[in-house]
Tab-separated table of C-alpha atoms and ligand atoms in Angstrom:
chain	number	residue	atom	x	y	z
G	24	MET	CA	179.135	40.294	194.280
G	25	LYS	CA	175.308	38.831	193.546
G	26	LEU	CA	172.798	38.946	191.131
G	27	PHE	CA	169.254	38.254	190.527
G	28	ASN	CA	169.599	35.338	187.477
G	29	THR	CA	166.082	35.364	185.640
G	30	LEU	CA	167.421	32.388	184.125
G	31	THR	CA	167.785	30.267	187.358
G	32	ARG	CA	165.560	32.009	189.158
G	33	GLN	CA	168.369	32.961	192.273
G	34	LYS	CA	170.670	35.203	192.817
G	35	GLU	CA	174.138	33.923	191.934
G	36	GLU	CA	177.751	34.967	192.670
G	37	PHE	CA	178.493	36.971	189.791
G	38	ILE	CA	181.957	35.239	188.138
G	39	PRO	CA	183.295	37.064	184.578
G	40	LEU	CA	184.087	34.482	181.730
G	41	GLU	CA	187.462	36.615	181.601
G	42	GLU	CA	188.973	37.541	184.683
G	43	GLY	CA	188.662	41.066	185.098
G	44	LYS	CA	186.315	42.138	182.603
G	45	VAL	CA	182.752	42.173	181.938
G	46	LYS	CA	180.676	41.957	178.601
G	47	MET	CA	177.338	43.184	178.846
G	48	TYR	CA	174.761	43.938	176.464
G	49	VAL	CA	171.295	46.047	176.808
G	50	CYS	CA	169.026	46.086	174.328
G	51	GLY	CA	168.017	49.682	173.251
G	52	PRO	CA	164.631	51.257	172.606
G	53	THR	CA	163.215	51.703	169.400
G	54	VAL	CA	163.517	55.367	167.992
G	55	TYR	CA	160.369	56.741	166.559
G	56	ASN	CA	159.622	59.044	169.175
G	57	TYR	CA	161.170	60.803	172.667
G	58	ILE	CA	161.757	57.946	175.201
G	59	HIS	CA	160.037	58.076	178.122
G	60	ILE	CA	160.404	57.921	181.950
G	61	GLY	CA	159.661	54.025	181.463
G	62	ASN	CA	162.202	53.630	178.779
G	63	ALA	CA	164.752	55.595	181.262
G	64	ARG	CA	164.580	53.070	183.759
G	65	PRO	CA	166.296	50.248	181.977
G	66	MET	CA	169.248	52.677	180.844
G	67	ILE	CA	169.427	54.532	184.253
G	68	VAL	CA	170.028	50.853	186.446
G	69	PHE	CA	172.188	49.264	183.950
G	70	ASP	CA	173.794	52.436	183.729
G	71	THR	CA	174.450	52.244	187.594
G	72	VAL	CA	175.576	48.278	187.503
G	73	ARG	CA	178.385	48.755	184.758
G	74	ARG	CA	179.221	52.159	186.831
G	75	TYR	CA	179.686	49.726	189.819
G	76	MET	CA	181.530	46.811	188.088
G	77	GLU	CA	184.001	49.751	186.861
G	78	TYR	CA	184.484	51.297	190.581
G	79	LYS	CA	185.278	47.145	191.768
G	80	GLY	CA	187.955	47.273	188.802
G	81	TYR	CA	186.531	45.588	185.825
G	82	GLU	CA	187.095	46.719	182.662
G	83	VAL	CA	183.038	46.646	180.937
G	84	ASN	CA	182.412	46.445	177.227
G	85	TYR	CA	178.772	47.839	177.734
G	86	VAL	CA	177.033	47.482	174.082
G	87	SER	CA	173.445	49.102	173.762
G	88	ASN	CA	171.342	49.135	170.275
G	89	PHE	CA	168.801	51.572	168.543
G	90	THR	CA	166.379	49.848	166.939
G	91	ASP	CA	166.183	51.404	164.142
G	92	VAL	CA	163.655	49.561	161.615
G	93	ASP	CA	160.618	48.364	162.746
G	94	ASP	CA	157.014	48.825	161.997
G	95	LYS	CA	156.195	52.251	164.200
G	96	ILE	CA	159.251	53.964	162.614
G	97	ILE	CA	157.826	53.210	159.527
G	98	LYS	CA	153.858	54.358	160.508
G	99	LYS	CA	155.461	57.387	161.960
G	100	ALA	CA	157.699	58.085	158.776
G	101	ILE	CA	154.643	57.472	156.848
G	102	GLU	CA	152.558	60.350	158.840
G	103	GLU	CA	155.248	62.399	158.577
G	104	GLY	CA	156.062	61.916	154.798
G	105	VAL	CA	159.419	61.773	155.096
G	106	THR	CA	162.202	58.748	155.591
G	107	SER	CA	162.289	56.337	158.082
G	108	GLU	CA	165.944	56.675	158.301
G	109	GLU	CA	165.051	60.682	159.163
G	110	ILE	CA	162.796	59.379	161.775
G	111	SER	CA	165.282	57.494	163.784
G	112	ARG	CA	168.190	59.436	162.907
G	113	ARG	CA	166.448	62.626	164.575
G	114	PHE	CA	165.083	59.941	167.663
G	115	ILE	CA	168.337	58.259	168.044
G	116	GLU	CA	169.612	61.887	168.616
G	117	GLU	CA	167.188	62.954	170.803
G	118	CYS	CA	167.590	60.088	172.943
G	119	LYS	CA	171.208	60.811	173.240
G	120	LYS	CA	170.504	63.862	174.551
G	121	ASP	CA	167.981	62.697	177.218
G	122	MET	CA	171.086	59.720	178.245
G	123	SER	CA	173.321	63.109	178.670
G	124	SER	CA	171.064	64.588	180.541
G	125	LEU	CA	170.763	61.710	182.454
G	126	ASN	CA	174.255	61.011	183.238
G	127	VAL	CA	173.853	57.762	181.490
G	128	LYS	CA	177.508	56.858	179.939
G	129	THR	CA	177.795	56.331	176.434
G	130	ALA	CA	178.024	52.757	175.535
G	131	THR	CA	181.143	51.275	174.231
G	132	THR	CA	179.456	50.662	171.454
G	133	HIS	CA	175.595	51.884	170.176
G	134	PRO	CA	175.164	49.777	166.889
G	135	LEU	CA	171.932	50.619	164.804
G	136	ALA	CA	170.057	47.730	163.616
G	137	THR	CA	170.171	48.601	160.119
G	138	LYS	CA	173.915	48.514	159.800
G	139	GLU	CA	174.187	45.225	160.743
G	140	ILE	CA	171.945	43.716	157.984
G	141	GLN	CA	174.675	41.416	156.385
G	142	GLY	CA	175.788	39.855	159.788
G	143	MET	CA	171.931	38.776	160.182
G	144	ILE	CA	171.399	37.573	156.899
G	145	ASP	CA	174.655	35.395	157.564
G	146	MET	CA	173.124	34.694	160.804
G	147	ILE	CA	169.888	33.277	159.743
G	148	SER	CA	171.627	31.402	156.444
G	149	ALA	CA	173.713	29.664	159.507
G	150	LEU	CA	170.265	28.615	161.090
G	151	ILE	CA	168.750	27.328	157.833
G	152	GLU	CA	171.767	25.061	157.109
G	153	LYS	CA	171.579	23.421	160.332
G	154	GLY	CA	167.615	22.771	160.400
G	155	TYR	CA	166.794	25.390	162.700
G	156	ALA	CA	165.112	27.795	160.438
G	157	TYR	CA	163.030	27.510	157.060
G	158	ARG	CA	161.903	29.554	154.016
G	159	ALA	CA	158.421	29.860	153.930
G	160	GLU	CA	156.545	30.302	150.266
G	161	ASP	CA	155.872	33.831	150.820
G	162	GLY	CA	159.733	34.420	151.209
G	163	THR	CA	158.828	34.792	155.008
G	164	VAL	CA	161.943	32.848	157.152
G	165	TYR	CA	160.759	31.417	160.427
G	166	PHE	CA	162.582	29.844	163.543
G	167	ARG	CA	161.624	26.322	163.843
G	168	THR	CA	161.240	26.823	167.571
G	169	ARG	CA	160.438	23.321	168.425
G	170	LYS	CA	163.635	21.936	167.455
G	171	PHE	CA	165.597	23.970	169.889
G	172	LYS	CA	165.138	22.008	173.316
G	173	ASP	CA	165.586	24.638	175.255
G	174	TYR	CA	163.029	26.911	174.468
G	175	GLY	CA	161.340	28.304	177.584
G	176	LYS	CA	164.040	28.058	179.878
G	177	LEU	CA	164.381	31.871	180.443
G	178	SER	CA	160.338	32.591	180.734
G	179	HIS	CA	160.286	29.471	182.393
G	180	LYS	CA	157.132	28.425	180.344
G	181	ASN	CA	156.553	25.340	178.551
G	182	LEU	CA	155.886	24.410	174.799
G	183	ASP	CA	152.396	22.916	175.436
G	184	ASP	CA	151.063	25.766	177.467
G	185	LEU	CA	152.575	28.179	174.494
G	186	GLN	CA	150.705	26.433	171.773
G	187	ALA	CA	147.415	26.076	173.967
G	188	GLY	CA	147.395	29.802	174.008
G	189	HIS	CA	148.324	29.947	170.417
G	190	ARG	CA	145.279	28.088	169.337
G	191	ASP	CA	142.773	30.708	169.399
G	192	ILE	CA	144.511	33.322	167.640
G	193	LYS	CA	145.756	31.506	164.436
G	194	VAL	CA	146.715	33.991	161.821
G	195	THR	CA	145.493	33.025	158.366
G	196	GLY	CA	147.660	33.761	155.625
G	197	ASP	CA	150.691	32.534	157.741
G	198	PHE	CA	152.924	29.954	155.846
G	199	LYS	CA	154.399	28.886	159.123
G	200	GLU	CA	155.169	25.151	159.815
G	201	ASP	CA	154.113	25.257	163.665
G	202	ASP	CA	152.289	27.606	165.588
G	203	LEU	CA	155.250	28.579	167.440
G	204	ASP	CA	157.807	29.561	164.782
G	205	PHE	CA	158.802	33.417	164.629
G	206	VAL	CA	159.822	35.368	161.994
G	207	LEU	CA	163.853	36.047	160.866
G	208	TRP	CA	163.329	37.882	157.980
G	209	LYS	CA	160.134	39.296	156.768
G	210	PRO	CA	159.238	40.087	152.787
G	211	LYS	CA	158.697	43.896	152.187
G	212	LYS	CA	155.207	45.862	151.992
G	213	GLU	CA	154.987	48.712	149.621
G	214	GLY	CA	156.573	51.584	150.607
G	215	GLU	CA	159.021	50.000	153.355
G	216	PRO	CA	162.729	50.043	153.744
G	217	PHE	CA	164.019	46.488	152.519
G	218	TRP	CA	167.402	45.012	151.837
G	219	GLU	CA	168.049	42.192	149.626
G	220	SER	CA	168.360	38.626	150.721
G	221	PRO	CA	168.559	35.285	149.569
G	222	TRP	CA	165.021	34.646	150.592
G	223	CYS	CA	163.209	37.768	149.401
G	224	GLU	CA	163.414	41.663	149.211
G	225	GLY	CA	162.633	42.582	152.743
G	226	ARG	CA	163.566	43.532	156.549
G	227	PRO	CA	164.862	41.544	159.643
G	228	GLY	CA	163.035	40.688	162.430
G	229	TRP	CA	163.446	42.261	165.691
G	230	HIS	CA	165.079	39.699	168.034
G	231	ILE	CA	167.472	38.556	165.179
G	232	GLU	CA	169.025	42.120	165.279
G	233	CYS	CA	169.897	41.842	169.268
G	234	SER	CA	171.290	38.309	168.686
G	235	VAL	CA	173.789	39.429	165.885
G	236	MET	CA	175.239	43.031	167.365
G	237	SER	CA	175.715	41.102	170.513
G	238	LYS	CA	177.691	38.298	168.539
G	239	LYS	CA	179.718	40.902	166.878
G	240	TYR	CA	180.377	43.150	169.172
G	241	LEU	CA	180.872	41.061	172.435
G	242	GLY	CA	181.763	37.754	170.749
G	243	ASP	CA	179.246	33.763	170.940
G	244	GLU	CA	179.788	34.327	175.203
G	245	ILE	CA	178.567	37.074	177.278
G	246	ASP	CA	178.448	37.735	180.628
G	247	ILE	CA	175.083	40.019	181.064
G	248	HIS	CA	172.337	40.433	178.988
G	249	ALA	CA	169.367	42.737	180.233
G	250	GLY	CA	166.700	44.771	179.360
G	251	GLY	CA	162.966	45.610	180.960
G	252	GLU	CA	161.220	42.480	182.147
G	253	ASP	CA	158.513	42.722	179.445
G	254	LEU	CA	161.895	41.560	177.155
G	255	ILE	CA	161.877	38.505	178.940
G	256	PHE	CA	158.841	36.852	176.419
G	257	PRO	CA	159.019	36.594	173.472
G	258	HIS	CA	162.449	38.438	172.513
G	259	HIS	CA	165.100	37.016	174.929
G	260	GLU	CA	163.554	33.763	174.889
G	261	ASN	CA	163.756	33.861	170.919
G	262	GLU	CA	167.374	35.665	171.170
G	263	ILE	CA	168.828	32.629	173.542
G	264	ALA	CA	167.146	30.454	170.860
G	265	GLN	CA	168.710	31.913	168.009
G	266	SER	CA	172.334	32.776	169.297
G	267	GLU	CA	172.522	29.067	170.897
G	268	ALA	CA	171.549	27.393	168.038
G	269	ALA	CA	173.324	29.396	165.334
G	270	ASN	CA	176.469	29.386	167.855
G	271	GLY	CA	176.327	26.465	169.844
G	272	VAL	CA	177.083	27.876	173.037
G	273	GLU	CA	175.408	29.162	176.170
G	274	PHE	CA	174.443	32.878	174.717
G	275	ALA	CA	174.439	35.153	178.157
G	276	LYS	CA	175.688	33.588	181.736
G	277	TYR	CA	173.383	36.084	183.697
G	278	TRP	CA	170.300	37.662	182.635
G	279	MET	CA	168.923	40.836	184.420
G	280	HIS	CA	165.409	42.338	184.394
G	281	ASN	CA	164.009	45.679	185.514
G	282	ALA	CA	160.766	46.039	186.889
G	283	PHE	CA	158.297	48.269	185.559
G	284	LEU	CA	157.874	51.949	186.293
G	285	ASN	CA	154.397	52.623	186.689
G	286	ILE	CA	151.356	55.116	187.033
G	287	ASN	CA	148.659	54.771	188.956
G	288	ASN	CA	150.344	50.921	189.088
G	289	LYS	CA	149.649	50.498	185.548
G	290	LYS	CA	152.777	50.111	183.410
G	291	MET	CA	153.844	53.582	181.501
G	292	SER	CA	153.656	52.759	178.173
G	293	LYS	CA	153.017	54.838	175.027
G	294	SER	CA	150.490	52.482	173.748
G	295	SER	CA	147.957	53.366	176.317
G	296	GLY	CA	149.154	56.845	176.257
G	297	ASN	CA	149.958	56.904	180.272
G	298	PHE	CA	153.345	57.855	180.188
G	299	PHE	CA	155.618	61.306	180.457
G	300	THR	CA	158.923	61.729	178.155
G	301	VAL	CA	161.906	62.434	179.734
G	302	ARG	CA	162.468	65.881	178.346
G	303	GLU	CA	158.469	66.581	179.805
G	304	ILE	CA	159.843	65.691	183.271
G	305	GLY	CA	163.460	68.060	182.298
G	306	GLU	CA	161.135	71.000	182.085
G	307	LYS	CA	160.052	70.624	185.539
G	308	TYR	CA	163.176	68.900	187.467
G	309	ASP	CA	166.948	68.792	187.145
G	310	LEU	CA	166.858	65.466	185.417
G	311	GLN	CA	169.252	64.174	188.342
G	312	VAL	CA	166.559	64.315	190.700
G	313	LEU	CA	165.041	61.692	188.186
G	314	ARG	CA	167.858	59.574	188.449
G	315	PHE	CA	167.907	59.774	192.142
G	316	PHE	CA	164.347	58.652	192.107
G	317	MET	CA	164.552	55.688	190.328
G	318	LEU	CA	167.783	54.795	192.282
G	319	SER	CA	165.906	55.132	195.420
G	320	ALA	CA	163.947	52.075	194.739
G	321	HIS	CA	165.586	48.185	193.666
G	322	TYR	CA	165.340	47.763	190.225
G	323	ARG	CA	163.608	44.583	190.674
G	324	SER	CA	160.654	46.159	192.605
G	325	PRO	CA	157.739	48.134	190.201
G	326	LEU	CA	158.147	52.010	191.212
G	327	ASN	CA	154.931	54.291	190.967
G	328	PHE	CA	155.695	57.801	189.369
G	329	SER	CA	153.997	60.639	190.926
G	330	GLU	CA	154.821	64.502	191.898
G	331	ASP	CA	154.875	63.681	195.869
G	332	LEU	CA	157.596	60.737	195.394
G	333	MET	CA	159.602	63.750	192.996
G	334	GLU	CA	159.314	66.235	195.345
G	335	ALA	CA	160.945	63.630	198.112
G	336	ALA	CA	163.855	62.949	195.674
G	337	LYS	CA	164.302	66.518	195.167
G	338	ASN	CA	164.722	67.408	198.351
G	339	SER	CA	166.664	64.287	199.395
G	340	LEU	CA	169.048	65.183	196.801
G	341	GLU	CA	169.422	68.469	197.686
G	342	ARG	CA	170.458	67.561	201.212
G	343	ILE	CA	173.676	65.681	199.544
G	344	VAL	CA	174.661	68.319	197.332
G	345	THR	CA	174.394	71.140	200.098
G	346	ALA	CA	176.860	68.517	202.362
G	347	ALA	CA	179.022	68.578	199.160
G	348	GLU	CA	179.310	72.266	198.721
G	349	ASN	CA	179.221	72.837	202.582
G	350	LEU	CA	182.451	70.604	202.339
G	351	LYS	CA	184.088	72.486	199.280
G	352	HIS	CA	183.154	75.926	201.181
G	353	LEU	CA	185.249	74.908	204.184
G	354	GLN	CA	187.708	73.451	201.877
G	355	GLU	CA	188.494	76.834	200.437
G	356	ASN	CA	188.524	78.390	204.037
G	357	ALA	CA	190.472	75.760	205.776
G	358	ALA	CA	193.260	76.756	207.934
G	359	GLY	CA	195.466	74.243	206.451
G	360	GLY	CA	197.500	71.223	208.512
G	361	GLU	CA	196.998	67.507	208.565
G	362	THR	CA	194.403	65.090	210.103
G	363	SER	CA	194.101	65.326	213.885
G	364	GLY	CA	194.065	62.065	215.767
G	365	GLN	CA	190.896	62.609	216.204
G	366	GLU	CA	190.325	63.092	212.790
G	367	SER	CA	191.856	60.125	211.764
G	368	GLN	CA	189.850	58.106	213.512
G	369	TRP	CA	186.865	59.825	212.259
G	370	LEU	CA	188.055	58.815	208.942
G	371	LYS	CA	187.846	55.125	210.025
G	372	GLU	CA	184.454	55.390	210.889
G	373	ALA	CA	183.359	56.935	207.559
G	374	GLN	CA	184.983	54.190	206.000
G	375	GLY	CA	182.518	52.112	207.573
G	376	TYR	CA	179.700	54.008	205.100
G	377	ARG	CA	181.658	52.577	202.158
G	378	GLU	CA	181.451	49.259	203.329
G	379	LYS	CA	177.633	49.546	203.906
G	380	PHE	CA	177.494	51.040	200.556
G	381	GLU	CA	179.131	47.946	198.897
G	382	ALA	CA	177.315	45.409	200.552
G	383	ALA	CA	174.093	46.685	198.990
G	384	MET	CA	175.254	47.271	196.093
G	385	GLU	CA	177.163	43.708	196.129
G	386	ASP	CA	173.610	41.926	197.224
G	387	ASP	CA	171.989	42.161	194.018
G	388	PHE	CA	172.352	45.829	193.063
G	389	ASN	CA	170.433	47.308	195.915
G	390	THR	CA	170.593	50.768	194.988
G	391	ALA	CA	167.901	51.777	197.615
G	392	ASP	CA	170.050	50.808	200.413
G	393	ALA	CA	173.110	52.096	198.834
G	394	VAL	CA	171.368	55.770	198.657
G	395	SER	CA	170.741	55.245	202.355
G	396	SER	CA	174.191	54.494	203.383
G	397	VAL	CA	174.999	57.974	201.423
G	398	PHE	CA	172.490	59.694	203.647
G	399	GLU	CA	174.494	58.104	206.562
G	400	LEU	CA	177.604	59.426	205.251
G	401	VAL	CA	176.036	63.020	204.503
G	402	LYS	CA	174.345	62.830	208.355
G	403	PHE	CA	178.048	62.338	209.881
G	404	ILE	CA	179.769	64.667	207.506
G	405	ASN	CA	177.376	67.433	208.445
G	406	THR	CA	178.136	66.452	212.476
G	407	LYS	CA	181.898	66.202	212.038
G	408	VAL	CA	182.808	69.308	210.269
G	409	SER	CA	183.435	72.765	211.004
G	410	SER	CA	185.441	75.446	209.837
G	411	GLU	CA	188.017	74.285	212.642
G	412	SER	CA	188.498	71.059	210.251
G	413	SER	CA	191.738	70.232	208.541
G	414	ARG	CA	191.897	70.740	204.844
G	415	ALA	CA	193.026	67.108	204.360
G	416	PHE	CA	190.229	65.559	206.661
G	417	LEU	CA	187.762	67.704	204.653
G	418	GLU	CA	189.331	66.827	201.430
G	419	LYS	CA	189.100	62.802	202.051
G	420	LEU	CA	185.410	63.191	203.223
G	421	SER	CA	184.584	65.207	200.054
G	422	ASP	CA	186.423	62.291	197.935
G	423	LEU	CA	184.623	59.388	199.416
G	424	LEU	CA	181.304	61.280	198.906
G	425	ARG	CA	181.987	62.168	195.415
G	426	GLU	CA	183.226	58.502	194.916
G	427	LEU	CA	180.134	57.137	196.075
G	428	CYS	CA	177.763	59.266	194.442
G	429	ASP	CA	179.575	59.137	190.982
G	430	VAL	CA	178.875	55.299	191.271
G	431	LEU	CA	175.285	56.243	190.962
G	432	GLY	CA	175.699	58.326	188.685
G	433	ILE	CA	175.105	61.416	190.769
G	434	ILE	CA	176.315	64.863	189.668
G	435	LEU	CA	177.402	66.932	192.903
G	436	ASP	CA	178.639	70.529	191.501
G	437	LYS	CA	176.133	72.949	190.514
G	438	GLU	CA	177.939	74.598	188.185
G	439	GLU	CA	176.334	77.394	188.460
G	440	ASP	CA	178.937	80.336	188.019
G	441	ILE	CA	179.970	79.276	184.277
G	442	LEU	CA	176.386	78.434	183.740
G	443	GLU	CA	175.169	81.798	184.171
G	444	GLU	CA	177.825	83.591	181.741
G	445	GLU	CA	176.506	80.741	179.425
G	446	ILE	CA	173.287	81.743	179.652
G	447	GLU	CA	173.408	85.246	179.140
G	448	ASN	CA	175.660	84.419	176.207
G	449	LEU	CA	172.711	81.820	174.933
G	450	MET	CA	170.324	84.335	175.497
G	451	LYS	CA	172.092	87.390	173.506
G	452	GLU	CA	172.257	84.785	170.649
G	453	ARG	CA	168.723	83.696	170.774
G	454	GLN	CA	167.816	87.955	170.525
G	455	ALA	CA	169.756	88.570	167.663
G	456	ALA	CA	168.535	85.299	165.958
G	457	ARG	CA	164.986	86.388	166.699
G	458	LYS	CA	165.713	89.663	165.232
G	459	GLU	CA	166.934	88.129	162.048
G	460	LYS	CA	163.692	86.058	162.220
G	461	ASN	CA	165.488	83.322	162.712
G	462	PHE	CA	163.159	81.494	164.445
G	463	LYS	CA	164.897	78.233	164.193
G	464	ARG	CA	167.709	78.710	165.665
G	465	ALA	CA	165.932	81.020	168.581
G	466	ASP	CA	164.054	77.774	169.395
G	467	GLU	CA	166.928	76.143	169.298
G	468	ILE	CA	168.515	77.900	171.994
G	469	ARG	CA	165.468	78.131	173.838
G	470	ASP	CA	165.210	74.161	174.081
G	471	LEU	CA	169.132	74.058	174.658
G	472	LEU	CA	168.759	76.388	177.655
G	473	LEU	CA	165.537	74.264	178.595
G	474	GLU	CA	167.802	70.880	178.718
G	475	LYS	CA	169.953	72.766	181.445
G	476	GLY	CA	167.033	73.109	183.195
G	477	ILE	CA	166.468	77.142	182.261
G	478	VAL	CA	163.145	78.436	181.549
G	479	LEU	CA	162.718	81.550	179.437
G	480	LYS	CA	159.982	83.780	180.350
G	481	ASP	CA	158.982	86.757	178.054
G	482	THR	CA	158.186	89.860	180.470
G	483	ARG	CA	157.607	93.522	179.636
G	484	GLU	CA	160.962	94.372	180.704
G	485	GLY	CA	162.318	92.060	178.060
G	486	VAL	CA	163.063	88.021	178.606
G	487	GLN	CA	164.175	86.694	181.873
G	488	TRP	CA	165.006	83.389	182.850
G	489	LYS	CA	165.100	81.316	186.165
G	490	ARG	CA	165.980	77.642	187.328
G	491	ALA	CA	163.482	74.868	186.983
Y	9	LIG	P1	160.975	49.961	173.613
Y	9	LIG	O1	161.696	51.056	172.721
Y	9	LIG	O2	159.540	49.714	174.390
Y	9	LIG	O3	161.525	48.251	173.215
Y	9	LIG	O4	161.706	49.914	175.501
Y	9	LIG	C1	162.900	50.013	175.454
Y	9	LIG	C2	163.218	49.497	176.968
Y	9	LIG	O5	162.679	50.083	178.004
Y	9	LIG	C3	163.268	48.154	177.018
Y	9	LIG	O6	164.362	47.345	177.922
Y	9	LIG	C4	161.907	47.478	177.954
Y	9	LIG	O7	162.024	46.746	178.539
Y	9	LIG	C5	161.768	48.940	178.892
Y	9	LIG	N1	160.470	49.930	179.110
Y	9	LIG	C6	159.422	50.021	178.554
Y	9	LIG	N2	158.551	50.634	179.504
Y	9	LIG	C7	159.044	50.341	180.456
Y	9	LIG	C8	158.313	50.435	182.032
Y	9	LIG	N3	157.254	51.017	181.869
Y	9	LIG	N4	159.119	50.646	183.000
Y	9	LIG	C9	160.292	50.044	183.203
Y	9	LIG	N5	160.899	50.251	181.661
Y	9	LIG	C10	160.161	49.722	180.689
Y	10	LIG	ZN1	166.938	43.187	172.365
């Protein structure tokens, strides 16, 4: 298995630190709003990496944090007149719902920054002791960047260029020894959440969170550290400096970064206002379509979001789902019996598509090619099966298709029968809630249905539903 390592700028053979095991850390979102579909890209991409590793028999310890203390969270809390904790708790819940709709597996551990403050204080103390960090006179603790000789090795930047970049934007009121030094711990401001520390009442910098959570849940040395490419500098560069200075060993062997999801060839981001939330897209499409759309491109290629491409993804996915349903239907009605000689031959041929799929995934997780091999398999299935096929033959083809789709995190069962009953029941409950003027519950039910792709419409004949 080969993967592109940002550290060496090369595709490298993946050799785990410990045989049969993978320790993987993926930087998670800052939770102050609904996640946008750009944030969903690393979630989907690295969940697929995890799924492929598991398919190959690795035991994957997958850690992904929620950053639940941050300026943006505090700002939102002030706007709404609630605590930061309430904001982060709310949007962690919402984010988990989105991840579940995208069929992103729950991480082995989803640590929260605010629950790991002691670990951060310990690591900062160790860095101070070793001379890699210092407390400035206002109580801020800085990392002494120039002391870490490998600084810049991930982003391939050199210190002098960085220094030149800093010269024009010197901030007054800083008590830094050097422009390049970055914050590990900062003093509280009025009204902000804070913790006691040996340096001042305050809160941690963003970078130290990930170094500490990675160390606690995966150990000093890990296999893969991942995130979007905007995290390479300064976030991941700073994580390396902190972790390697504190622990004295190489932090992560492989660094993986996904390219951006764009709109009109510009990065989708909240700050520039050009974004769609996962929730919004979920109102129009089954979120499986979004997942499929993301995987139709290589993770290191920029991907432009458009209605046309989503429609294309919807149609493509439909073809795969239809083939799976057709197989299921034929299986239910198959006359029975063992595979014939001809069918055995075809099954061997079908394994060729598995090999193609694996070859694509082994080549730096080329999901675009892997998806193509699934299509070839679908085409093959459609031409080889009929009402004459044996049940064993149909079953084996169905298993193969399902296994490959499962690696991509694509669900093939529509489960319409169960859902319909569920929908009717929920609609009755909603009706009752409305009668009792319990509009909160009524709205909750509407949102719940929406999450499942069901849109409610008030008509003269009463409330009606349709699939989005
Ligand atoms: P943030 O909440 O901004 O820290 O982002 C969480 C994750 O989403 C990080 O891994 C980011 O790199 C990633 N990310 C943010 N915007 C985009 C985008 N437009 N395309 C791809 N990844 C993104
Ligand atoms: Zn991080």
